[in-house]
Amino acid sequence: MSPPAPKPEHPEHREPPDGWRTLGRFVPYLWPASRPALKRRIVGAMGFVLLAKATALALPYVYKRAVDAMTTPANEGAMAALALVIAYAAGRLTGVVFDNLRNITFERVGQEATRALAEDTFARLHQLSLRFHLSRRTGEVTKTIERGTKSIDTMLYFLLFNIAPTIIELAAVAAIFWLHFGGELVAATGFAVVTYIVVTRWITDWRAALRERMNEFDGTALSRAVDSLLNYETVKYFGAEDRELQRYGRATRAYAEAAVRSENSLGALNIAQAVIMNLLMGFAMAYTVWGWSEGRFTTGDLVFVNTYLTQLFRPLDMLGMVYRTIRQGLIDMAAMFKLMDTESEVKDTPGAPALIVRRPSVTFDHVVFGYEPERTILHGLTFEVPAGSRTAIVGPSGAGKSTLARLLFRFYDPWAGRILIDGQNIAGVTQESLRARIGIVPQDSVLFNDTIGYNIAYGRGGSTHDEIVRAAEDAAIAALIARLPDGFETEVGERGLKLSGGEKQRVAIARTLVKNPPILLLDEATSALDSRTEQDILATLRRVSEHRTTIAIAHRLSTIADADRILVIDRGRLAEAGTHAELLRRDGLYADMWARQQAESELLGEAAE
C-alpha cells in the first residue's frame, strides 16, 4: 500500500544535528579519494597554517628583546633594538603572506567540495518521487540547499584556519608561560579561557535558538513571495494584491522581530567576553609588574605577556561567531543531508534491464492504486492498447484518467497489478529507458525560461539544429518562428508566458517530436484552447500520431470521436469500451456524456448568436 505523503518538518521541532556524523558525511567531499591534487592542496594549506602560527608565536619574543635592548644604554643597545624592530616588522609581513598563501591554496578545495555537494543534492532531488515535490514548497527546498551549500565554505575556513590554529596556540602559550612565568599565570590563563569558552557557548546556544526562528520566518517569507509571484496572474484575476502583501508582511514582520532579538543578544555576548578578557589581561600585566618590581622579570616581559594574550584572544574574540557559524552550518548541512537521505518512493530494481520496445503495446493488468491509503483511485483496472493504435480514455472528472499517465511514466508504482509495455512489466525495467520510450503533450505545457529552440531541443539531449527545425515544421510552428525577429532564439519568458496557449502547445508537440518516442500520450492536450486553435492542434496531433501507439486522455469527446477505440473510465473502473459509434448505440455512460456535451455546445452556439 502506498505510504502517506510526508509532512514538512517544522524547524522548531528538529532535533539538534549529530555534529560528528554530519562532518563525517562531508569528509569525502573535502578529501576526495579520486582527486590527489586536491589532497595536496589541503596538506599545503595546513603547512602554511603551521608556518603562520610559528611566525606569530615568535613575534612576541622579538618584541620583548627589542624593548629590553632599549632599556640598556643607547650606544650599546641601539643597533640590536633596530635590528629586532626590523625583524618584528618582517615577521608580521611574513605572517600575512603565509595566511594569504593558505587561502589561495585552499580556495579551490573549498569551492570544489561545495560544487560537488551541491550537484549531488540537485541530482538527488530529481530522483525523488513526485509525491515529495508535491508536498514540499519549492522555495523552502531551494533555501535549504542554498543554506547548506553556502555554509560549507565558511565552516571549513573556521574549522581549519581558526579552531585548529587556536588550539595549537593555546598549547604553545601555556608552555611558554610555564617556562617564563611559572604555573600561576598558566592557571589564570587556563581558567579565563575555559570560562570564556563556557560563557560564549551558553550565550551562543541561546542566540542559536533565536537564529533558528529567524531562518524559519525567512523561509516562510521566501516561500510566500515565490508562491505569490509564480501565481501572478491569479493574484491579478482576484484583485488580491493587498491580501498577498498582508500575508507576506506578516512573515517579514515576524522575521524582523526575531532579528531584533538576535542582534540585541549579541551585545550581551560581547560584554561578557570583554569582562573575562580584560580581567585576565589586568591580572597578567599586574603579575608581571609585581615580578619586575622584585627583579624577576624585565621590562620587555610586560609587552611579552600583553602581546601573547592579545594574539591569543584575537581568535577567541571571534569564538561566539565561529561557534554559532559552525553550529548553524551543521544544522543547515544536516537539513540538506536529510533531503539527500529522503527515500525515493519509486526505485529501479537491482540489475534492472532497459525497456526494449519492438511492438509498442500498453497493458494495464488489474491495477489498483491511490494517492492515500484511505482513498483508492483505481480499482483493478484492466485494458490493453494495441501497438500502432489510437486509443482514447474518457470519463467524468475524478475518474482517474490523469492518474493513468502518472502510473505509465512510473511517477508512482501501483499497489497491486501490473503495467506492461510490449509484454514487459515497467516495474522491472529502468525508469530512464521507460521514459525515453514515451512522449507526452500535457494540458499545461510548461516551458523553461529560455529560447524556443532550447525548449524544442529539450526533447532529446544532443539534438541537432536540423532536427529542431524539422520538428518545428511537423508541429506547424515553423512559420510563426520565421516571423519572429530572433527566430529560434526568441525568449519564451517564465513558464512560457510570452507565448499564447496554442503556441506553447505546438512547442510542446515539437519537443516530443524531437524525442521521437514509439508511444505518445496526449493528456487533455487541447482542453485549454479555443475551438479554432483546438482544431488546428488536433490536425497536427493526428498527423504526428501516425505510426505510433497513441493514448489520448480527453475531456471533450468531440476531440477523440475518430479514435480506433475509446475506453470509458468511471470511479477507477473500466465502464465501457468500443468505437464512438458502438458506444453511442450502447446508450450507456459515454452516450450520456456525449449528449450532455452536445447540448452544452448548442447552448453556447445560441448564446453566441
Short mmCIF file of N, CA and C in Angstrom, two decimals, residues 457-521:
data_model
loop_
_atom_site.label_atom_id
_atom_site.label_comp_id
_atom_site.label_asym_id
_atom_site.label_seq_id
_atom_site.Cartn_x
_atom_site.Cartn_y
_atom_site.Cartn_z
N ALA A 457 14.57 21.64 -28.34
CA ALA A 457 15.70 20.70 -28.26
C ALA A 457 15.69 19.92 -26.96
N TYR A 458 14.93 20.37 -25.97
CA TYR A 458 14.90 19.70 -24.67
C TYR A 458 14.34 18.28 -24.78
N GLY A 459 13.65 18.01 -25.89
CA GLY A 459 13.07 16.68 -26.06
C GLY A 459 14.09 15.56 -26.07
N ARG A 460 15.30 15.85 -26.53
CA ARG A 460 16.34 14.83 -26.54
C ARG A 460 17.70 15.51 -26.49
N GLY A 461 18.52 15.10 -25.54
CA GLY A 461 19.86 15.66 -25.43
C GLY A 461 20.68 15.37 -26.69
N GLY A 462 21.40 16.39 -27.17
CA GLY A 462 22.25 16.21 -28.34
C GLY A 462 21.54 16.36 -29.66
N SER A 463 20.28 16.84 -29.66
CA SER A 463 19.55 17.02 -30.92
C SER A 463 20.20 18.13 -31.75
N THR A 464 20.20 17.94 -33.06
CA THR A 464 20.84 18.89 -33.96
C THR A 464 19.86 20.00 -34.35
N HIS A 465 20.40 21.06 -34.94
CA HIS A 465 19.55 22.18 -35.37
C HIS A 465 18.58 21.73 -36.46
N ASP A 466 19.05 20.88 -37.35
CA ASP A 466 18.16 20.39 -38.42
C ASP A 466 16.98 19.61 -37.83
N GLU A 467 17.23 18.80 -36.80
CA GLU A 467 16.14 18.06 -36.17
C GLU A 467 15.16 19.00 -35.48
N ILE A 468 15.68 20.07 -34.89
CA ILE A 468 14.81 21.06 -34.24
C ILE A 468 13.93 21.74 -35.28
N VAL A 469 14.53 22.12 -36.41
CA VAL A 469 13.76 22.78 -37.48
C VAL A 469 12.71 21.83 -38.04
N ARG A 470 13.07 20.58 -38.27
CA ARG A 470 12.12 19.60 -38.82
C ARG A 470 10.96 19.37 -37.84
N ALA A 471 11.28 19.31 -36.54
CA ALA A 471 10.21 19.12 -35.55
C ALA A 471 9.29 20.33 -35.52
N ALA A 472 9.84 21.53 -35.64
CA ALA A 472 9.01 22.74 -35.66
C ALA A 472 8.10 22.75 -36.88
N GLU A 473 8.63 22.28 -38.01
CA GLU A 473 7.79 22.21 -39.23
C GLU A 473 6.67 21.19 -39.04
N ASP A 474 6.99 20.03 -38.50
CA ASP A 474 5.98 18.99 -38.30
C ASP A 474 4.92 19.41 -37.28
N ALA A 475 5.32 20.27 -36.33
CA ALA A 475 4.37 20.75 -35.32
C ALA A 475 3.64 22.01 -35.78
N ALA A 476 3.87 22.45 -37.02
CA ALA A 476 3.20 23.60 -37.61
C ALA A 476 3.47 24.89 -36.84
N ILE A 477 4.70 25.04 -36.38
CA ILE A 477 5.06 26.28 -35.69
C ILE A 477 6.24 26.96 -36.37
N ALA A 478 6.78 26.35 -37.43
CA ALA A 478 7.94 26.92 -38.12
C ALA A 478 7.61 28.27 -38.74
N ALA A 479 6.38 28.43 -39.27
CA ALA A 479 6.01 29.71 -39.88
C ALA A 479 6.00 30.84 -38.85
N LEU A 480 5.48 30.55 -37.65
CA LEU A 480 5.48 31.56 -36.59
C LEU A 480 6.91 31.93 -36.20
N ILE A 481 7.76 30.94 -36.05
CA ILE A 481 9.14 31.20 -35.66
C ILE A 481 9.86 32.04 -36.70
N ALA A 482 9.56 31.77 -37.98
CA ALA A 482 10.20 32.52 -39.06
C ALA A 482 9.81 34.00 -39.02
N ARG A 483 8.60 34.30 -38.53
CA ARG A 483 8.15 35.70 -38.47
C ARG A 483 8.75 36.46 -37.28
N LEU A 484 9.27 35.73 -36.31
CA LEU A 484 9.83 36.38 -35.13
C LEU A 484 11.22 36.95 -35.44
N PRO A 485 11.53 38.16 -34.94
CA PRO A 485 12.84 38.77 -35.25
C PRO A 485 14.03 37.90 -34.84
N ASP A 486 13.92 37.21 -33.71
CA ASP A 486 15.04 36.39 -33.22
C ASP A 486 14.90 34.92 -33.57
N GLY A 487 13.82 34.56 -34.27
CA GLY A 487 13.65 33.18 -34.69
C GLY A 487 13.67 32.19 -33.54
N PHE A 488 14.49 31.15 -33.68
CA PHE A 488 14.57 30.13 -32.63
C PHE A 488 15.21 30.65 -31.35
N GLU A 489 15.85 31.83 -31.41
CA GLU A 489 16.47 32.41 -30.23
C GLU A 489 15.51 33.30 -29.45
N THR A 490 14.24 33.30 -29.80
CA THR A 490 13.24 34.10 -29.10
C THR A 490 13.02 33.56 -27.69
N GLU A 491 13.09 34.45 -26.71
CA GLU A 491 12.85 34.06 -25.32
C GLU A 491 11.35 33.85 -25.09
N VAL A 492 11.00 32.78 -24.37
CA VAL A 492 9.58 32.47 -24.15
C VAL A 492 9.06 32.99 -22.81
N GLY A 493 9.96 33.46 -21.93
CA GLY A 493 9.53 34.00 -20.65
C GLY A 493 9.31 32.92 -19.60
N GLU A 494 9.02 33.35 -18.37
CA GLU A 494 8.78 32.43 -17.26
C GLU A 494 7.61 31.51 -17.59
N ARG A 495 7.87 30.20 -17.55
CA ARG A 495 6.86 29.17 -17.84
C ARG A 495 6.24 29.34 -19.23
N GLY A 496 6.94 30.06 -20.13
CA GLY A 496 6.45 30.24 -21.50
C GLY A 496 5.32 31.25 -21.64
N LEU A 497 5.23 32.20 -20.70
CA LEU A 497 4.09 33.11 -20.69
C LEU A 497 4.11 34.13 -21.82
N LYS A 498 5.22 34.26 -22.54
CA LYS A 498 5.25 35.18 -23.69
C LYS A 498 4.57 34.59 -24.92
N LEU A 499 4.24 33.30 -24.86
CA LEU A 499 3.58 32.64 -25.98
C LEU A 499 2.11 32.42 -25.65
N SER A 500 1.29 32.33 -26.69
CA SER A 500 -0.12 32.01 -26.48
C SER A 500 -0.26 30.53 -26.15
N GLY A 501 -1.48 30.14 -25.72
CA GLY A 501 -1.72 28.74 -25.38
C GLY A 501 -1.45 27.81 -26.55
N GLY A 502 -1.91 28.18 -27.74
CA GLY A 502 -1.69 27.35 -28.92
C GLY A 502 -0.23 27.26 -29.29
N GLU A 503 0.50 28.37 -29.17
CA GLU A 503 1.92 28.36 -29.49
C GLU A 503 2.70 27.49 -28.51
N LYS A 504 2.35 27.58 -27.23
CA LYS A 504 3.01 26.73 -26.25
C LYS A 504 2.76 25.26 -26.54
N GLN A 505 1.53 24.92 -26.93
CA GLN A 505 1.22 23.52 -27.23
C GLN A 505 2.01 23.03 -28.43
N ARG A 506 2.18 23.88 -29.43
CA ARG A 506 2.94 23.47 -30.62
C ARG A 506 4.41 23.28 -30.27
N VAL A 507 4.94 24.14 -29.40
CA VAL A 507 6.33 23.95 -28.95
C VAL A 507 6.44 22.63 -28.20
N ALA A 508 5.44 22.31 -27.36
CA ALA A 508 5.45 21.05 -26.63
C ALA A 508 5.37 19.85 -27.58
N ILE A 509 4.58 20.00 -28.65
CA ILE A 509 4.48 18.92 -29.65
C ILE A 509 5.83 18.75 -30.36
N ALA A 510 6.45 19.87 -30.73
CA ALA A 510 7.75 19.81 -31.40
C ALA A 510 8.79 19.17 -30.48
N ARG A 511 8.72 19.50 -29.20
CA ARG A 511 9.66 18.92 -28.24
C ARG A 511 9.51 17.40 -28.18
N THR A 512 8.26 16.94 -28.23
CA THR A 512 8.02 15.49 -28.21
C THR A 512 8.45 14.85 -29.52
N LEU A 513 8.30 15.57 -30.62
CA LEU A 513 8.74 15.02 -31.92
C LEU A 513 10.25 14.86 -31.96
N VAL A 514 10.97 15.78 -31.35
CA VAL A 514 12.43 15.63 -31.28
C VAL A 514 12.79 14.38 -30.49
N LYS A 515 12.02 14.09 -29.45
CA LYS A 515 12.24 12.88 -28.67
C LYS A 515 11.96 11.64 -29.51
N ASN A 516 10.97 11.71 -30.41
CA ASN A 516 10.62 10.64 -31.34
C ASN A 516 10.32 9.32 -30.63
N PRO A 517 9.33 9.31 -29.70
CA PRO A 517 9.04 8.09 -28.94
C PRO A 517 8.07 7.19 -29.70
N PRO A 518 8.11 5.89 -29.44
CA PRO A 518 7.14 4.99 -30.09
C PRO A 518 5.74 5.08 -29.47
N ILE A 519 5.65 5.59 -28.23
CA ILE A 519 4.36 5.72 -27.54
C ILE A 519 4.13 7.19 -27.25
N LEU A 520 2.96 7.69 -27.64
CA LEU A 520 2.62 9.10 -27.46
C LEU A 520 1.41 9.22 -26.54
N LEU A 521 1.55 10.03 -25.52
CA LEU A 521 0.48 10.24 -24.55
C LEU A 521 0.01 11.68 -24.64
#
